[in-house]
Each structure stands twice: as structure tokens, then as C-alpha cells.
Amino acid sequence: NISIDNDIGRPLVNLIRSPSFSDYLSGSDHAVPLRLLPTPEQERCFQVEVTTFGGGDRLIFVKDISEQYKLEMMRRDFVGNVSHELRTPLTVLKGYVENLQSLDRSIIEKIERPLAQMEMQVVRMEVLLKDLLWLSRIESIEHSDKTSSVDLGELTNELVGDLRAAWPDREISLSRSHDGLILGDPMELHSAVSNLIVNALKYSDPQSPVVVEWLCEKGHPTLHVSDQGEGIDPTHIPRLTERFYRVDKSRSQKTGGTGLGLAIVKHVALSHNAELNIESQLGVGSTFSLVFESNDPA
Ligand SMILES: Nc1ncnc2c1ncn2[C@@H]1O[C@H](COP(=O)(O)OP(=O)(O)O)[C@@H](O)[C@H]1O
Ligand SMILES: [Mg+2]
């Protein structure tokens, strides 16, 4: 509803009434373009980019990305729906496999191995569907406001306790020197931190320790997860957070991964305005870091 005659010369933020738009405009960080999502009053999706010149001038590009946004939503919903629909038939199959396995040895002797294989693959599919559903859930609430204050240090502490119990032979050390809270979704954060620590355990030597640190670094609440594992070749690092991307497919089959873990971590980071940083050296080890914004609601 903009009219050139009436509106020319009025401040832009009076014409586009969106808190995220005015925050973005008055902020100084324009590295990542802003997305203005559709609202009940306004069904299009826009992308805003800002270039700053000397003298405080700013050039603003606005692009209508409604079609791209619609396709993304369709892809996300499709994956979510398919995963959901596949769960029921899978549960039925699993039930039959379990029934067969409980039959008398003399009856199933000849098919014991295939049955065990079937059970393994069914479990694998279950894990895949669980991760896919979780990923589409996180994606669909990506832009929702995070309103609970989360004590990530304590959350990590409890998680490390659980993981020590599940991996009794491994050394997992945790140091906490930050006690501020962050705004977020506890379940999503739990899933992200858990994926990082489990990866550190899976991709390192059983004798080597995994080190978890929760601290304030350059004003940013930061979580580091470090291992002394096999490390990652630099060429793979930019692609690690893609869905299903694995460095070594044959080996990862054995470690039972889905290739979705880091995609989940990346989305949790995005939805919390955090950054996921990956530093790694082949044969030396890796450090995965979640760096949060410096606002502290506590
Ligand atoms: N700490 C780590 N050390 C070495 N490689 C890692 C580490 N974490 C992840 N990777 C590599 O990144 C790939 C993707 O990780 P992820 O998305 O969690 O999937 P996966 O289910 O295979 O663990 C892994 O298959 C592995 O090759
Ligand atoms: Mg993983």
C-alpha cells in the first residue's frame, strides 16, 4: 500500500512495519541477507541485502523470493510427510521380524542370519526416519522466536553424564567457566550438543579423550567439542553439514551414522543465531564449536 505521492521522503521503517527489518537496518552486521517471511497480511517472501557506503549511506536491495520459499516449504513438508508415513509400515515389519526371531531355534535355524540382517536394517531405517522427522521439525520452526532461557552449561553437564554411562570406556571431560543463559529451545540444543559429542566419540580412537568446554570467548558464549581423532580433510569441511554427507561412506555404515547429524546441528545453530565452526587437522583431531550471540538475558 505504498503511494509515491504520499510516502516519498518518509522513513523506510515507517513503510515496512517489521521489527526484524528495522533491527536489521539499524544493526551493523549485514553479512547475511535478511528474509522477510510471509505473514497473514502479506503472502510474499522478500530477501533484503544492505550495502554500506562511506558517510553512513546505505543501498538496499530487495528481492522477491516467494517462489524459492514456496519450493523450500514443499521440499520440507514432503520429507516430513514421507518420513511420517513410512513409520507405520516399518513398525509392522519390525514386529514380524521380532516374532520370527522368537520362534524355536529348530524352525529358524536356516534363516537366522538373514533375519539378523533384516533386524539391523530395520533399526537403521528407524534411526534415519527419526533424524529426518527431527530435521524437518527443526527447519519448520527455524524462524520461531526462542523464548526460554537455557542453561547450556547445565544441559551439557547432564548430557555428558548420560554419555559417560552409555560409553563407559571413554573419557569425556567437561569444563564450565561460563554461567550465563542463552535464549533457545532446550530440546534442539540438546540434540545439537549430543550430535557433536557422539561424533567426537565415534570418530576418534577409543583410548583418546573427548574434551567439552562451555565458556565465554570474546564476549560470545561458546561450546567447544574437541577430539583427538582421525580429523577431516579440508576439502570435506564445507560440505559436512549437507544432508547425508559423509566423508567415508563405507566406514560410516559400520559406525551406524545417518549423515544427518551435522545437518541437524547446523539448523539448530541457524535457528539460534549461532555459528557452527569446524576446525580439523587430519590425524590430529577436530574441534566443533557453537558460538552464540553475546546477549545475555540473565
Ligand atoms: N569429530 C569428527 N571427527 C572426524 N570426522 C567427523 C567428526 N564429526 C563428523 N565427522 C564426519 O562428518 C560426517 C557427517 O557427520 P554427521 O552428519 O554427524 O553424520 P554421521 O551420521 O555419519 O555421524 C561423518 O560421517 C564423518 O565423516
Ligand atoms: Mg553423527
PDB file of N, CA, C and O and ligand atoms in Angstrom, residues 131 194-196 198-200 202-203 256-262 265, ligand 2:
ATOM      1  N   ASP A 131      15.718 -39.137  12.517  1.00  0.00           N
ATOM      2  CA  ASP A 131      16.536 -37.951  12.220  1.00  0.00           C
ATOM      3  C   ASP A 131      15.872 -37.053  11.175  1.00  0.00           C
ATOM      4  O   ASP A 131      15.892 -35.837  11.288  1.00  0.00           O
ATOM      5  N   SER A 194      24.451 -33.139  21.663  1.00  0.00           N
ATOM      6  CA  SER A 194      24.580 -34.584  21.680  1.00  0.00           C
ATOM      7  C   SER A 194      25.192 -35.100  20.373  1.00  0.00           C
ATOM      8  O   SER A 194      26.090 -35.947  20.381  1.00  0.00           O
ATOM      9  N   ASN A 195      24.740 -34.571  19.242  1.00  0.00           N
ATOM     10  CA  ASN A 195      25.320 -34.988  17.963  1.00  0.00           C
ATOM     11  C   ASN A 195      26.815 -34.695  17.910  1.00  0.00           C
ATOM     12  O   ASN A 195      27.599 -35.510  17.408  1.00  0.00           O
ATOM     13  N   LEU A 196      27.219 -33.541  18.417  1.00  0.00           N
ATOM     14  CA  LEU A 196      28.646 -33.180  18.354  1.00  0.00           C
ATOM     15  C   LEU A 196      29.488 -34.100  19.232  1.00  0.00           C
ATOM     16  O   LEU A 196      30.555 -34.567  18.819  1.00  0.00           O
ATOM     17  N   VAL A 198      28.705 -37.147  20.365  1.00  0.00           N
ATOM     18  CA  VAL A 198      28.694 -38.528  19.859  1.00  0.00           C
ATOM     19  C   VAL A 198      29.618 -38.660  18.643  1.00  0.00           C
ATOM     20  O   VAL A 198      30.364 -39.637  18.517  1.00  0.00           O
ATOM     21  N   ASN A 199      29.616 -37.657  17.772  1.00  0.00           N
ATOM     22  CA  ASN A 199      30.556 -37.689  16.645  1.00  0.00           C
ATOM     23  C   ASN A 199      32.005 -37.757  17.145  1.00  0.00           C
ATOM     24  O   ASN A 199      32.802 -38.548  16.655  1.00  0.00           O
ATOM     25  N   ALA A 200      32.326 -36.903  18.132  1.00  0.00           N
ATOM     26  CA  ALA A 200      33.692 -36.882  18.660  1.00  0.00           C
ATOM     27  C   ALA A 200      34.067 -38.263  19.188  1.00  0.00           C
ATOM     28  O   ALA A 200      35.189 -38.741  18.988  1.00  0.00           O
ATOM     29  N   LYS A 202      32.654 -41.179  18.221  1.00  0.00           N
ATOM     30  CA  LYS A 202      32.650 -42.174  17.131  1.00  0.00           C
ATOM     31  C   LYS A 202      33.871 -42.071  16.236  1.00  0.00           C
ATOM     32  O   LYS A 202      34.382 -43.071  15.750  1.00  0.00           O
ATOM     33  N   TYR A 203      34.308 -40.825  15.984  1.00  0.00           N
ATOM     34  CA  TYR A 203      35.381 -40.647  15.004  1.00  0.00           C
ATOM     35  C   TYR A 203      36.732 -40.423  15.662  1.00  0.00           C
ATOM     36  O   TYR A 203      37.570 -39.695  15.154  1.00  0.00           O
ATOM     37  N   GLY A 256      27.224 -46.758  11.938  1.00  0.00           N
ATOM     38  CA  GLY A 256      25.784 -46.627  12.098  1.00  0.00           C
ATOM     39  C   GLY A 256      25.237 -45.225  11.955  1.00  0.00           C
ATOM     40  O   GLY A 256      24.144 -44.932  12.425  1.00  0.00           O
ATOM     41  N   GLY A 257      25.987 -44.335  11.290  1.00  0.00           N
ATOM     42  CA  GLY A 257      25.513 -42.952  11.160  1.00  0.00           C
ATOM     43  C   GLY A 257      24.484 -42.803  10.054  1.00  0.00           C
ATOM     44  O   GLY A 257      24.317 -43.675   9.201  1.00  0.00           O
ATOM     45  N   THR A 258      23.775 -41.685  10.090  1.00  0.00           N
ATOM     46  CA  THR A 258      22.795 -41.396   9.049  1.00  0.00           C
ATOM     47  C   THR A 258      23.303 -40.296   8.122  1.00  0.00           C
ATOM     48  O   THR A 258      22.723 -40.064   7.062  1.00  0.00           O
ATOM     49  N   GLY A 259      24.333 -39.581   8.531  1.00  0.00           N
ATOM     50  CA  GLY A 259      24.793 -38.438   7.749  1.00  0.00           C
ATOM     51  C   GLY A 259      23.904 -37.215   7.947  1.00  0.00           C
ATOM     52  O   GLY A 259      24.028 -36.225   7.241  1.00  0.00           O
ATOM     53  N   LEU A 260      23.001 -37.299   8.917  1.00  0.00           N
ATOM     54  CA  LEU A 260      22.084 -36.181   9.144  1.00  0.00           C
ATOM     55  C   LEU A 260      22.453 -35.367  10.379  1.00  0.00           C
ATOM     56  O   LEU A 260      21.945 -34.266  10.594  1.00  0.00           O
ATOM     57  N   GLY A 261      23.356 -35.910  11.202  1.00  0.00           N
ATOM     58  CA  GLY A 261      23.680 -35.281  12.488  1.00  0.00           C
ATOM     59  C   GLY A 261      24.131 -33.837  12.358  1.00  0.00           C
ATOM     60  O   GLY A 261      23.591 -32.934  13.016  1.00  0.00           O
ATOM     61  N   LEU A 262      25.112 -33.593  11.497  1.00  0.00           N
ATOM     62  CA  LEU A 262      25.634 -32.227  11.390  1.00  0.00           C
ATOM     63  C   LEU A 262      24.655 -31.293  10.683  1.00  0.00           C
ATOM     64  O   LEU A 262      24.674 -30.087  10.916  1.00  0.00           O
ATOM     65  N   VAL A 265      22.691 -30.172  13.527  1.00  0.00           N
ATOM     66  CA  VAL A 265      23.455 -29.183  14.319  1.00  0.00           C
ATOM     67  C   VAL A 265      23.432 -27.822  13.622  1.00  0.00           C
ATOM     68  O   VAL A 265      23.193 -26.781  14.244  1.00  0.00           O
TER      69      VAL A 265
HETATM   70 MG    MG B   2      26.867 -38.019  13.601  1.00  0.00          MG
END
